[in-house]
PDB file of C-alpha atoms in Angstrom:
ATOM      1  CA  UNK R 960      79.364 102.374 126.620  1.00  0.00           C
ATOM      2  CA  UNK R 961      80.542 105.975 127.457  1.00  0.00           C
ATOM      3  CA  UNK R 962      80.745 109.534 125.835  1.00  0.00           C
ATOM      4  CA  UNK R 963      83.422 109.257 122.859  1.00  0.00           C
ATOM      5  CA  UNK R 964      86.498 110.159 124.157  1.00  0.00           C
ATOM      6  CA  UNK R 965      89.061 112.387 123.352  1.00  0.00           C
ATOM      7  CA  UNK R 966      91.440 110.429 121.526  1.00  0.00           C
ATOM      8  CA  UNK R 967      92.988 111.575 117.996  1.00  0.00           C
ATOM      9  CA  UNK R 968      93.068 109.383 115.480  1.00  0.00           C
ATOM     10  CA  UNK R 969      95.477 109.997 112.595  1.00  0.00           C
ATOM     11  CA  UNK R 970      95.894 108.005 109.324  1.00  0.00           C
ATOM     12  CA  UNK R 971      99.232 107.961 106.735  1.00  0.00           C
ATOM     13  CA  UNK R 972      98.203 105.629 103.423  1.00  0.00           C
ATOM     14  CA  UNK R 973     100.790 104.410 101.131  1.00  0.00           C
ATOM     15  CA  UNK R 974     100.798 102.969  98.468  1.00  0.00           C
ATOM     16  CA  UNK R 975     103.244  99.838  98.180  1.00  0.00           C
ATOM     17  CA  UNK R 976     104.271  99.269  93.954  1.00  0.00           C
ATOM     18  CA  UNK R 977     106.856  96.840  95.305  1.00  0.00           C
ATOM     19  CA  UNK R 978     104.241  94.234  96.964  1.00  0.00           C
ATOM     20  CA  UNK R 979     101.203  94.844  94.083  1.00  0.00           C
ATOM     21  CA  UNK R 980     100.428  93.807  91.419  1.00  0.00           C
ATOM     22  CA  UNK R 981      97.171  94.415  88.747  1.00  0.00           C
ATOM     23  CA  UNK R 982      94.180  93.252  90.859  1.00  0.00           C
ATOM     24  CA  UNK R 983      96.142  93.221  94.013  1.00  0.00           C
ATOM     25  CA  UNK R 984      97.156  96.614  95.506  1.00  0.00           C
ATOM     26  CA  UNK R 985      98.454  96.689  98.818  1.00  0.00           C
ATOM     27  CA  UNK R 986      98.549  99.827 100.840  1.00  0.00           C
ATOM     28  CA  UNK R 987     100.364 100.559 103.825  1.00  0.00           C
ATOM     29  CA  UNK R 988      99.088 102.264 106.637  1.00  0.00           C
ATOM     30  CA  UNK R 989     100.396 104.041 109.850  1.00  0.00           C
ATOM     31  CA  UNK R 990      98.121 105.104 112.568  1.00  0.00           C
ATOM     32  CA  UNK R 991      98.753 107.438 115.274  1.00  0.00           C
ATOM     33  CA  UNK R 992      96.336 107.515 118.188  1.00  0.00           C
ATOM     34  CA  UNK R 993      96.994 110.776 120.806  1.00  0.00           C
ATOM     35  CA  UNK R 994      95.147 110.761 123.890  1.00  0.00           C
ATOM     36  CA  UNK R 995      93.759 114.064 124.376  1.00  0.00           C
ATOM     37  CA  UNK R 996      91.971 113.065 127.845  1.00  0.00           C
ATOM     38  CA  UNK R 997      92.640 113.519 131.254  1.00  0.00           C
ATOM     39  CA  UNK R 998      92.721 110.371 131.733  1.00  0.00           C
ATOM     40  CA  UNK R 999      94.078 106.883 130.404  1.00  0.00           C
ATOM     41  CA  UNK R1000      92.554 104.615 127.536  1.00  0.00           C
ATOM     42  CA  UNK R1001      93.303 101.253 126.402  1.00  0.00           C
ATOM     43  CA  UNK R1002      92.506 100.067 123.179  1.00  0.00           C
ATOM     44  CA  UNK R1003      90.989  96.954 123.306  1.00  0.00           C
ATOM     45  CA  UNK R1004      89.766  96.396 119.551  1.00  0.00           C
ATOM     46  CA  UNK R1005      89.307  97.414 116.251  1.00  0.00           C
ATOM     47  CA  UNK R1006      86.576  97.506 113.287  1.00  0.00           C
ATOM     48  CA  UNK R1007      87.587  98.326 110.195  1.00  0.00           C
ATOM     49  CA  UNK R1008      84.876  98.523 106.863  1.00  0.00           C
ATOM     50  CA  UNK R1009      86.727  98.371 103.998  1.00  0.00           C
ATOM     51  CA  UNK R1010      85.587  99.410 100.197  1.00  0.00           C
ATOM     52  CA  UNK R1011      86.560  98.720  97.324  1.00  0.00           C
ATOM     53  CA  UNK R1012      86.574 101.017  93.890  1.00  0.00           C
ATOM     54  CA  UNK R1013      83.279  98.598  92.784  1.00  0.00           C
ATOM     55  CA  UNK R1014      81.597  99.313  96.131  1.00  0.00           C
ATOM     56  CA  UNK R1015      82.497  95.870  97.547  1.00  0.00           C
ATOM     57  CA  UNK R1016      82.770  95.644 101.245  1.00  0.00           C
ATOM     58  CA  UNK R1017      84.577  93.817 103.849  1.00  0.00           C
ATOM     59  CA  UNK R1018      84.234  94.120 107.378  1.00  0.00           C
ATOM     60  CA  UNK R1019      86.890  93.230 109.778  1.00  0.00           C
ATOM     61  CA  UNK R1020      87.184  93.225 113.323  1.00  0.00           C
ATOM     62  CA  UNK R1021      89.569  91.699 115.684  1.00  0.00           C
ATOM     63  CA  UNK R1022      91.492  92.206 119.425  1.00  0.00           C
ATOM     64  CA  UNK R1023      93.855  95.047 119.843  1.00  0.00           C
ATOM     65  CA  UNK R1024      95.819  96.420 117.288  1.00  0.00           C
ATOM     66  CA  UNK R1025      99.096  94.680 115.786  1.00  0.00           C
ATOM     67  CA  UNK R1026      98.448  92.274 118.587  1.00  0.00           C
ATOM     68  CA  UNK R1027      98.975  94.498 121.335  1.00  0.00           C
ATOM     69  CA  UNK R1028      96.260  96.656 123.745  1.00  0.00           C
ATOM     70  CA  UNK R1029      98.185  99.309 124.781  1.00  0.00           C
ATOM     71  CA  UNK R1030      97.350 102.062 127.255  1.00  0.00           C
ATOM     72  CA  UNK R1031      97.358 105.123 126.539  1.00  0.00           C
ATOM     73  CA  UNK R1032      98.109 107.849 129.319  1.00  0.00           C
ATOM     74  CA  UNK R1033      97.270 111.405 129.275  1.00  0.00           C
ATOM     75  CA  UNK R1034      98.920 113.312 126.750  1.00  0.00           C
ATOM     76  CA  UNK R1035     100.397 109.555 125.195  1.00  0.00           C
ATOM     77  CA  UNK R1036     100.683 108.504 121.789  1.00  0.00           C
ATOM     78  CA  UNK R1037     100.761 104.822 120.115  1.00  0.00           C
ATOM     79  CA  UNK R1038     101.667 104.576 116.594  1.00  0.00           C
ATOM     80  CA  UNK R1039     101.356 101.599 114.262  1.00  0.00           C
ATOM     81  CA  UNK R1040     101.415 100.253 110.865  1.00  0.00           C
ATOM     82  CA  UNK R1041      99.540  97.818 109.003  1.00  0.00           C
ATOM     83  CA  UNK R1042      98.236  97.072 105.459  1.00  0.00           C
ATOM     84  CA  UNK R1043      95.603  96.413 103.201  1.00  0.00           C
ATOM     85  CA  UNK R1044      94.958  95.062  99.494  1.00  0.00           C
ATOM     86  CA  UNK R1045      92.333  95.649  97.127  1.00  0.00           C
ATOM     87  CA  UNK R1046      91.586  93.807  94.183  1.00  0.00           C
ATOM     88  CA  UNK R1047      89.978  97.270  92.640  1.00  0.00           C
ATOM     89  CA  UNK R1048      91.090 100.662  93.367  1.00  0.00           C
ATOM     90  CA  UNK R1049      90.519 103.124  94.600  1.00  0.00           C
ATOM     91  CA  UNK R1050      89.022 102.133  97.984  1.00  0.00           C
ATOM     92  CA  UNK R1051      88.016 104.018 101.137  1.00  0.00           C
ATOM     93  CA  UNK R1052      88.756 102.759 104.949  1.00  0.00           C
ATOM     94  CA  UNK R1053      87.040 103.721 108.102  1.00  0.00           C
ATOM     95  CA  UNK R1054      86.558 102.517 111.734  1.00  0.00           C
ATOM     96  CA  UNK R1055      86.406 102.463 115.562  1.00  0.00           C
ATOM     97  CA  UNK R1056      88.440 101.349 117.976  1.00  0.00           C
ATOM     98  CA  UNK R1057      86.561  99.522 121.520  1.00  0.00           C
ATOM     99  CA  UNK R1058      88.669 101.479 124.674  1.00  0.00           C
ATOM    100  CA  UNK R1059      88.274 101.733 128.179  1.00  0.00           C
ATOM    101  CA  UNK R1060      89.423 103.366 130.711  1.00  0.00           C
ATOM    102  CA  UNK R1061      90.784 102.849 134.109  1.00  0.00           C
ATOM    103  CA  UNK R1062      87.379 102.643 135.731  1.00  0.00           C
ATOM    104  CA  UNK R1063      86.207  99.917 133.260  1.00  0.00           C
ATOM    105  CA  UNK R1064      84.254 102.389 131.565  1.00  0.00           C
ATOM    106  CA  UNK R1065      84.114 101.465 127.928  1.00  0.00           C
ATOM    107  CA  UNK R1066      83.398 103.877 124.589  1.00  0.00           C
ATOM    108  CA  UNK R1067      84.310 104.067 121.058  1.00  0.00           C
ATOM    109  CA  UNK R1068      87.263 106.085 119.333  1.00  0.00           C
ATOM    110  CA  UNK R1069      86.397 106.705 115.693  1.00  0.00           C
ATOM    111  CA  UNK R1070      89.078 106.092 112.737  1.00  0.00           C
ATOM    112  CA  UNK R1071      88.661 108.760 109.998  1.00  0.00           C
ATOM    113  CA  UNK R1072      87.702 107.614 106.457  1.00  0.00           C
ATOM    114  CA  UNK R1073      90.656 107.616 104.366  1.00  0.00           C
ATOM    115  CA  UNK R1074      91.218 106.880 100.525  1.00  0.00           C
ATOM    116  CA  UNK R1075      93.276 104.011  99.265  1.00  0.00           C
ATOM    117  CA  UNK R1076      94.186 105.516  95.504  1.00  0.00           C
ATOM    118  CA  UNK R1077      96.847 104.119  93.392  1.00  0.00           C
ATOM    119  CA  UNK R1078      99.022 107.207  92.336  1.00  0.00           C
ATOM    120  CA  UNK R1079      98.580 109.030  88.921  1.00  0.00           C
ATOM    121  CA  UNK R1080     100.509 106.687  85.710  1.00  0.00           C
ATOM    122  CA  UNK R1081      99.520 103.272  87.469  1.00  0.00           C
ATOM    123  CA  UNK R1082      97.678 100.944  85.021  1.00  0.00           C
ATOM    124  CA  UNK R1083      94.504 100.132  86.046  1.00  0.00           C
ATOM    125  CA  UNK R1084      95.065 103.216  88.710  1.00  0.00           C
ATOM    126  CA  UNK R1085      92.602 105.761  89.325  1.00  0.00           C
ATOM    127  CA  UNK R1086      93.443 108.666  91.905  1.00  0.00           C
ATOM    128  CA  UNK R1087      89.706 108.761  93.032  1.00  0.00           C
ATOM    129  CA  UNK R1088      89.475 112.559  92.714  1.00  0.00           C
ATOM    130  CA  UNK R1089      86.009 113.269  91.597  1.00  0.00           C
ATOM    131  CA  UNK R1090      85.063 109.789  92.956  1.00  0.00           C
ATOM    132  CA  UNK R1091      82.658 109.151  95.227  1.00  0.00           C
ATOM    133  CA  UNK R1092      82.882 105.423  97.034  1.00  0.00           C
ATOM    134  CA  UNK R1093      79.995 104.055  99.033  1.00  0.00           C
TER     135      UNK R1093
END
C-alpha cells in the first residue's frame, strides 16, 4: 500500500439517553472525511477497535462505510453517521479506513481515537476525565 494520504478524518460522538439503557449505552457517531489531496480517493473499508471502560475489546471490520464506497474528489467531503453500544462506559474508538485511488494505488486513512463517555448525572456514567482506557 501507498504513503497515507491526505484525507481528514473528523469524529462527532453522542450520546443517545433515548436508545440506552444501564449496561447498554449507545452512542451516535458522525464522521466527516475531507479530501485534502490532489487527487481522488475511494473508501473501500473500514476497521474499527473498539474499548470498553473494563478494557474489553472488539474489533470490527467490514466493506465501505454505511454500505456505500464513495469517491472522494479533490477538495470533496462525505459525511456519515453510525452508532455504537457499550455494555461499560466510558469507551474509546479508533480506526482506518482501506482507500485507493484512481490509479489503483491503495493506502490507509487513519480515524482519530475518540471517547465514548456518558455525560455527567448518568447512573453508572463516568465522563472518563482522568481516565486512561487501553
Amino acid at each position: 500500500m501507498s504513503d497515507q494520504p491526505d484525507l481528514s478524518v473528523a469524529v462527532d460522538v453522542r450520546y443517545r439517553p433515548d436508545h440506552s439503557r444501564d449496561g447498554r449505552w449507545l452512542f451516535q457517531y458522525v464522521i466527516t472525511i475531507e479530501n485534502r489531496a490532489d487527487e481522488s480517493w475511494q473508501v473501500l473499508a473500514r476497521e474499527w477497535t473498539i474499548t470498553d471502560g473494563e478494557g474489553r475489546v472488539t474489533q470490527v471490520a467490514g466493506e465501505g462505510v454505511v454500505g456505500q464506497t464513495p469517491v472522494l474528489a479533490p477538495g470533496g467531503v462525505y459525511v456519515y453517521d453510525s452508532f455504537v453500544t457499550l455494555q461499560v462506559a466510558p469507551g474509546r474508538m479508533e480506526g482506518r479506513y482501506r482507500v485507493r485511488n484512481a490509479w489503483g494505488h491503495e493506502a490507509w486513512a487513519p480515524i482519530p481515537p475518540f471517547v465514548l463517555a456518558l455525560p455527567d448525572g448518568v447512573p453508572g456514567g463516568d465522563s472518563g476525565q482522568g481516565r486512561v482506557l487501553n
